[in-house]
Amino acid sequence: MRMKDVEALVYAPVNDELPPERRLESCIGMSDLVAKMVTFVICHVIVDYAEQLKDERLSVANAFLQRVTSTHLCNLKLTQEGIVYRFRGQAFDLHEEFKTMTLTRSVYEHLVMFYFLYVHPKSQEERSVTWNYWKINSKKNLLDYSPEGSNLMKEEQEEAQREIEVLRSEIFSTQLGMLCRKKLDEWTAIGKPTQNGCIEFFRNQERMDVRRVSYSQAWKYLFDKEEMTLLYRHLSIHCHPVYNGLLQYQSQGLDDEGYDGLPLYLSSCFLSCLCRLFLRLIPNGNKLLRKEFSKQELYVFNALSQLPVGEEESESHGKE
């Protein structure tokens, strides 16, 4: 296949001039390729890096990649097989364009959290504080802040609170944690419910500062694509009981108009991006795929990881 044809394949899912069945076929083909390449990475790491996986951070990174791959494979299976309703013993054909939106949104949010934990921090202190902040938010999910009390045993609640306080102490034992203590103390305090999203450190008038980054805005750090504003909103309204989303659900076409494979296509993009970030953590990880896959396969994989949602390059986003 010529490189021009490979490039056309990458853009096929968003090419409105192609018939719906061709667009869906291209989504499934590229999804298969990404799944095969990422599975190769996962198995290679498990077999050849068993000793390194004893490190907590690398082990968790590997868990990120495995979970996202499993979610993507569910998306692939559901996209290929569709949904069949049964009514009085017979198949009842209802179109479901949005059936995999929740899976794709999950893949995206895992990618975002992976990026802010492993890639975005600029120093060891930033990595440490960001990691502990994330763990605190995770442990807060074990606590119940409602007036009625907790469903957990009292001992489990107390243990979770102790672990949170240890993590808070680790944050404030760093210079960065002390410089940003006011916000970090408020955000991590027991009694404050967990917040979705990530944090990043930045310079504010020559002083170090910290801010929260929501999932809806995190795409600016990952993709130079203005279209992600609408794409993430589209994913969200079909994952929650939102009025506009339900109206769109009811008004979707009876037949595939070329959009059924787009959630899978986006999932392929997000998974390939996460895999590329993961390979940075592995010695000689950038060479791993080159030894196993062709130039054409690598081109597709790398192009997808940059989210080719349109052929026109969007203007760059400035990052503070």
Coordinates of C-alpha atoms in Angstrom, one line a residue:
M1 CA 0.0 0.0 0.0
R2 CA 1.3 3.4 -0.9
M3 CA 1.9 5.9 1.8
K4 CA -0.7 8.2 0.3
D5 CA -3.3 5.4 0.6
V6 CA -2.2 4.8 4.2
E7 CA -2.8 8.4 4.9
A8 CA -6.2 8.3 3.3
L9 CA -7.0 5.2 5.5
V10 CA -6.2 7.2 8.6
Y11 CA -8.7 9.9 7.7
A12 CA -11.3 7.6 6.3
P13 CA -13.5 7.6 9.4
V14 CA -13.9 11.4 9.2
N15 CA -14.2 11.6 5.4
D16 CA -17.9 12.4 4.7
E17 CA -17.5 11.6 1.1
L18 CA -17.1 7.9 1.8
P19 CA -20.1 5.6 2.2
P20 CA -21.0 4.7 5.9
E21 CA -20.0 1.1 5.5
R22 CA -16.5 2.1 4.3
R23 CA -16.0 4.5 7.2
L24 CA -17.1 1.8 9.7
E25 CA -14.8 -0.7 8.1
S26 CA -11.8 1.6 8.3
C27 CA -12.6 2.3 12.0
I28 CA -12.7 -1.4 12.8
G29 CA -9.5 -2.2 10.8
M30 CA -7.5 0.5 12.5
S31 CA -8.9 -0.5 15.9
D32 CA -7.7 -4.1 15.3
L33 CA -4.2 -2.8 14.4
V34 CA -3.9 -0.6 17.5
A35 CA -5.2 -3.4 19.8
K36 CA -2.6 -5.8 18.3
M37 CA 0.2 -3.3 18.7
V38 CA -0.7 -2.4 22.3
T39 CA -1.3 -6.0 23.3
F40 CA 2.2 -6.7 22.0
V41 CA 3.6 -4.0 24.3
I42 CA 1.6 -5.3 27.3
C43 CA 2.8 -8.9 26.9
H44 CA 6.4 -7.9 26.2
V45 CA 6.5 -5.8 29.4
I46 CA 4.9 -8.6 31.5
V47 CA 7.4 -11.2 30.2
D48 CA 10.6 -9.1 30.0
Y49 CA 10.2 -6.5 32.6
A50 CA 8.8 -8.5 35.5
E51 CA 11.4 -7.2 37.9
Q52 CA 10.8 -3.5 37.0
L53 CA 7.1 -4.0 37.5
K54 CA 7.7 -4.4 41.2
D55 CA 8.1 -0.6 41.3
E56 CA 4.7 0.9 42.3
R57 CA 4.6 3.7 39.7
L58 CA 5.5 1.4 36.7
S59 CA 3.1 -1.3 37.9
V60 CA 0.3 1.3 38.1
A61 CA 1.3 2.6 34.6
N62 CA 1.0 -0.9 33.3
A63 CA -2.4 -1.3 34.9
F64 CA -3.5 1.9 33.2
L65 CA -2.5 0.5 29.8
Q66 CA -4.1 -2.9 30.4
R67 CA -7.4 -1.5 31.7
V68 CA -7.7 0.9 28.8
T69 CA -6.9 -1.9 26.3
S70 CA -9.6 -4.0 27.8
T71 CA -12.1 -1.1 27.6
H72 CA -11.1 -0.5 24.0
L73 CA -11.6 -4.2 23.1
C74 CA -15.1 -4.1 24.6
N75 CA -15.7 -1.0 22.4
L76 CA -14.4 -3.0 19.4
K77 CA -16.6 -6.0 20.1
L78 CA -19.7 -3.9 20.7
T79 CA -19.1 -1.8 17.5
Q80 CA -18.6 -4.9 15.4
E81 CA -21.6 -6.9 16.8
G82 CA -24.0 -4.1 17.6
I83 CA -26.9 -4.5 19.9
V84 CA -29.8 -6.9 19.1
Y85 CA -33.1 -6.4 21.0
R86 CA -35.5 -9.3 21.3
F87 CA -39.3 -8.9 21.1
R88 CA -41.7 -11.8 21.3
G89 CA -38.9 -14.2 20.3
Q90 CA -37.7 -12.3 17.3
A91 CA -34.8 -9.8 16.7
F92 CA -36.0 -6.2 17.0
D93 CA -33.7 -4.0 15.0
L94 CA -33.1 -0.7 16.8
H95 CA -30.3 1.6 15.7
E96 CA -27.9 2.6 18.5
E97 CA -25.3 5.1 17.3
F98 CA -24.1 6.1 20.8
K99 CA -23.7 2.6 22.3
T100 CA -19.9 2.9 23.0
M101 CA -19.7 6.5 24.0
T102 CA -19.2 5.6 27.7
L103 CA -16.3 3.3 26.9
T104 CA -14.6 5.9 24.7
R105 CA -15.0 8.6 27.4
S106 CA -13.4 6.2 30.0
V107 CA -10.4 5.6 27.7
Y108 CA -10.0 9.4 27.3
E109 CA -10.1 10.1 31.0
H110 CA -7.6 7.3 31.7
L111 CA -5.3 8.9 29.1
V112 CA -5.6 12.3 30.8
M113 CA -4.8 11.0 34.2
F114 CA -1.9 9.0 32.9
Y115 CA -0.5 12.1 31.2
F116 CA -0.7 14.3 34.3
L117 CA 0.8 11.6 36.5
Y118 CA 3.6 10.5 34.3
V119 CA 4.4 13.0 31.6
H120 CA 3.4 16.5 32.5
P121 CA 5.3 17.0 35.8
K122 CA 8.6 18.8 35.2
S123 CA 10.5 17.6 38.3
Q124 CA 10.7 14.8 40.8
E125 CA 8.9 17.0 43.4
E126 CA 6.1 17.7 41.0
R127 CA 5.7 14.0 40.2
S128 CA 5.7 13.1 43.9
V129 CA 3.1 15.8 44.9
T130 CA 0.9 15.0 41.9
W131 CA 1.1 11.3 42.7
N132 CA 0.1 11.8 46.3
Y133 CA -2.7 14.2 45.5
W134 CA -4.1 11.6 43.1
K135 CA -3.8 8.8 45.8
I136 CA -5.6 11.1 48.3
N137 CA -8.5 11.6 46.0
S138 CA -8.6 7.9 45.3
K139 CA -8.7 7.1 49.0
K140 CA -11.4 9.8 49.6
N141 CA -13.7 7.7 47.5
L142 CA -13.7 5.3 50.4
L143 CA -15.1 7.9 52.7
D144 CA -18.7 9.0 52.9
Y145 CA -19.3 12.7 53.5
S146 CA -23.1 12.5 53.8
P147 CA -24.8 13.3 57.1
E148 CA -26.1 9.7 57.4
G149 CA -22.7 8.3 57.9
S150 CA -20.6 5.7 56.1
N151 CA -21.4 2.2 54.8
L152 CA -17.9 1.2 55.6
M153 CA -16.9 -0.2 58.9
K154 CA -15.6 2.4 61.3
E155 CA -12.1 0.8 61.4
E156 CA -11.9 1.0 57.6
Q157 CA -12.9 4.7 57.7
E158 CA -10.2 5.4 60.3
E159 CA -7.6 3.5 58.3
A160 CA -8.4 5.5 55.2
Q161 CA -8.2 8.7 57.1
R162 CA -4.8 7.8 58.6
E163 CA -3.4 7.0 55.1
I164 CA -4.7 10.3 53.8
E165 CA -3.0 12.2 56.6
V166 CA 0.3 10.3 55.9
L167 CA 0.1 11.3 52.2
R168 CA -0.7 14.9 53.2
S169 CA 2.4 15.0 55.4
E170 CA 4.5 13.7 52.5
I171 CA 3.1 16.5 50.3
F172 CA 3.9 19.2 52.9
S173 CA 7.4 17.8 53.5
T174 CA 8.4 19.1 50.0
Q175 CA 9.3 22.6 49.2
L176 CA 6.7 22.6 46.4
G177 CA 4.0 21.4 48.8
M178 CA 4.8 24.3 51.2
L179 CA 4.9 26.9 48.4
C180 CA 1.4 25.8 47.4
R181 CA 0.2 24.8 50.8
K182 CA -2.9 26.9 51.0
K183 CA -4.6 25.4 48.0
L184 CA -3.3 21.8 48.5
D185 CA -4.3 21.9 52.2
E186 CA -7.8 22.9 51.3
W187 CA -8.2 20.4 48.4
T188 CA -6.8 17.4 50.3
A189 CA -8.3 18.0 53.7
I190 CA -10.4 15.2 55.1
G191 CA -14.0 16.4 55.0
K192 CA -13.6 17.9 51.5
P193 CA -15.1 15.7 48.9
T194 CA -12.9 14.4 46.1
Q195 CA -12.7 16.4 42.9
N196 CA -12.5 14.9 39.4
G197 CA -9.6 15.9 37.2
C198 CA -5.9 16.6 37.7
I199 CA -3.6 19.2 39.0
E200 CA -0.6 21.0 37.4
F201 CA 2.1 23.4 38.8
F202 CA 2.9 26.6 37.0
R203 CA 4.7 29.9 37.5
N204 CA 2.4 32.8 38.5
Q205 CA 4.4 36.1 38.6
E206 CA 7.6 34.2 39.3
R207 CA 6.0 32.2 42.1
M208 CA 5.1 28.5 41.9
D209 CA 1.4 28.0 41.9
V210 CA -1.0 25.0 41.4
R211 CA -4.4 24.7 39.7
R212 CA -6.9 22.0 38.9
V213 CA -7.4 20.9 35.3
S214 CA -10.7 19.4 34.4
Y215 CA -11.1 16.5 32.0
S216 CA -13.1 18.8 29.7
Q217 CA -10.0 21.1 29.4
A218 CA -7.2 18.6 29.6
W219 CA -7.3 17.9 25.8
K220 CA -5.4 21.2 25.3
Y221 CA -2.3 19.6 26.8
L222 CA -2.6 16.4 24.7
F223 CA -3.9 17.4 21.3
D224 CA -3.4 20.4 19.1
K225 CA -7.0 20.0 17.9
E226 CA -9.7 22.6 18.5
E227 CA -12.4 20.0 17.6
M228 CA -11.8 18.3 20.9
T229 CA -13.9 20.9 22.7
L230 CA -17.0 19.6 20.9
L231 CA -15.9 16.0 20.8
Y232 CA -15.5 15.7 24.6
R233 CA -18.8 17.5 25.1
H234 CA -20.4 15.1 22.7
L235 CA -19.0 12.1 24.6
S236 CA -20.2 13.6 27.9
I237 CA -23.8 14.3 26.9
H238 CA -24.2 10.7 25.8
C239 CA -22.7 9.3 29.0
H240 CA -25.0 11.2 31.5
P241 CA -28.8 11.7 31.7
V242 CA -28.5 15.1 30.0
Y243 CA -31.6 16.6 28.3
N244 CA -29.9 17.5 25.1
G245 CA -28.2 14.2 24.9
L246 CA -31.4 12.3 25.2
L247 CA -33.0 14.5 22.6
Q248 CA -30.1 13.6 20.2
Y249 CA -30.5 9.9 21.1
Q250 CA -34.2 10.0 20.2
S251 CA -33.5 11.8 16.9
Q252 CA -30.7 9.6 15.7
G253 CA -31.1 8.1 12.3
L254 CA -32.7 4.7 11.8
D255 CA -29.6 3.6 9.8
D256 CA -25.9 4.1 10.1
E257 CA -25.1 7.4 8.5
G258 CA -21.3 7.0 9.0
Y259 CA -21.0 7.9 12.6
D260 CA -21.4 4.5 14.4
G261 CA -17.6 3.9 14.3
L262 CA -16.5 7.3 15.5
P263 CA -16.4 6.4 19.2
L264 CA -14.3 3.4 18.3
Y265 CA -12.0 5.6 16.1
L266 CA -11.5 8.1 19.0
S267 CA -10.8 5.2 21.4
S268 CA -8.1 4.0 19.0
C269 CA -6.6 7.4 19.0
F270 CA -6.6 7.7 22.8
L271 CA -5.3 4.2 23.3
S272 CA -2.4 4.7 20.8
C273 CA -1.5 8.0 22.5
L274 CA -1.5 6.4 25.9
C275 CA 0.7 3.5 24.7
R276 CA 3.2 6.0 23.2
L277 CA 3.4 7.8 26.5
F278 CA 3.8 4.5 28.4
L279 CA 6.7 3.4 26.1
R280 CA 8.6 6.5 27.4
L281 CA 8.8 4.7 30.8
I282 CA 10.3 1.6 29.4
P283 CA 14.1 1.3 28.5
N284 CA 14.4 1.5 24.7
G285 CA 10.6 1.6 24.6
N286 CA 10.7 3.8 21.5
K287 CA 12.3 0.9 19.6
L288 CA 9.9 -1.8 20.8
L289 CA 7.3 -1.4 18.1
R290 CA 9.8 -0.6 15.3
K291 CA 11.2 -4.1 15.6
E292 CA 7.9 -5.8 15.3
F293 CA 5.7 -3.8 12.9
S294 CA 6.0 -2.4 9.4
K295 CA 6.5 1.3 8.5
Q296 CA 2.9 1.5 7.3
E297 CA 1.6 0.1 10.6
L298 CA 3.8 2.5 12.6
Y299 CA 2.5 5.4 10.5
V300 CA -1.1 4.5 11.2
F301 CA -0.4 4.1 14.9
N302 CA 1.6 7.3 15.2
A303 CA -0.9 9.3 13.2
L304 CA -3.8 8.0 15.3
S305 CA -2.0 9.0 18.5
Q306 CA -2.1 12.6 17.3
L307 CA -5.9 12.5 16.8
P308 CA -6.4 13.2 13.1
V309 CA -10.0 14.4 13.5
G310 CA -9.6 16.7 10.5
E311 CA -7.1 17.2 7.6
E312 CA -6.7 20.9 8.5
E313 CA -4.2 21.6 11.2
S314 CA -5.7 23.7 13.9
E315 CA -3.9 26.7 15.5
S316 CA -1.7 25.8 18.4
H317 CA -3.0 26.3 22.0
G318 CA -0.7 28.2 24.3
K319 CA -0.1 26.4 27.6
E320 CA 0.7 28.5 30.6

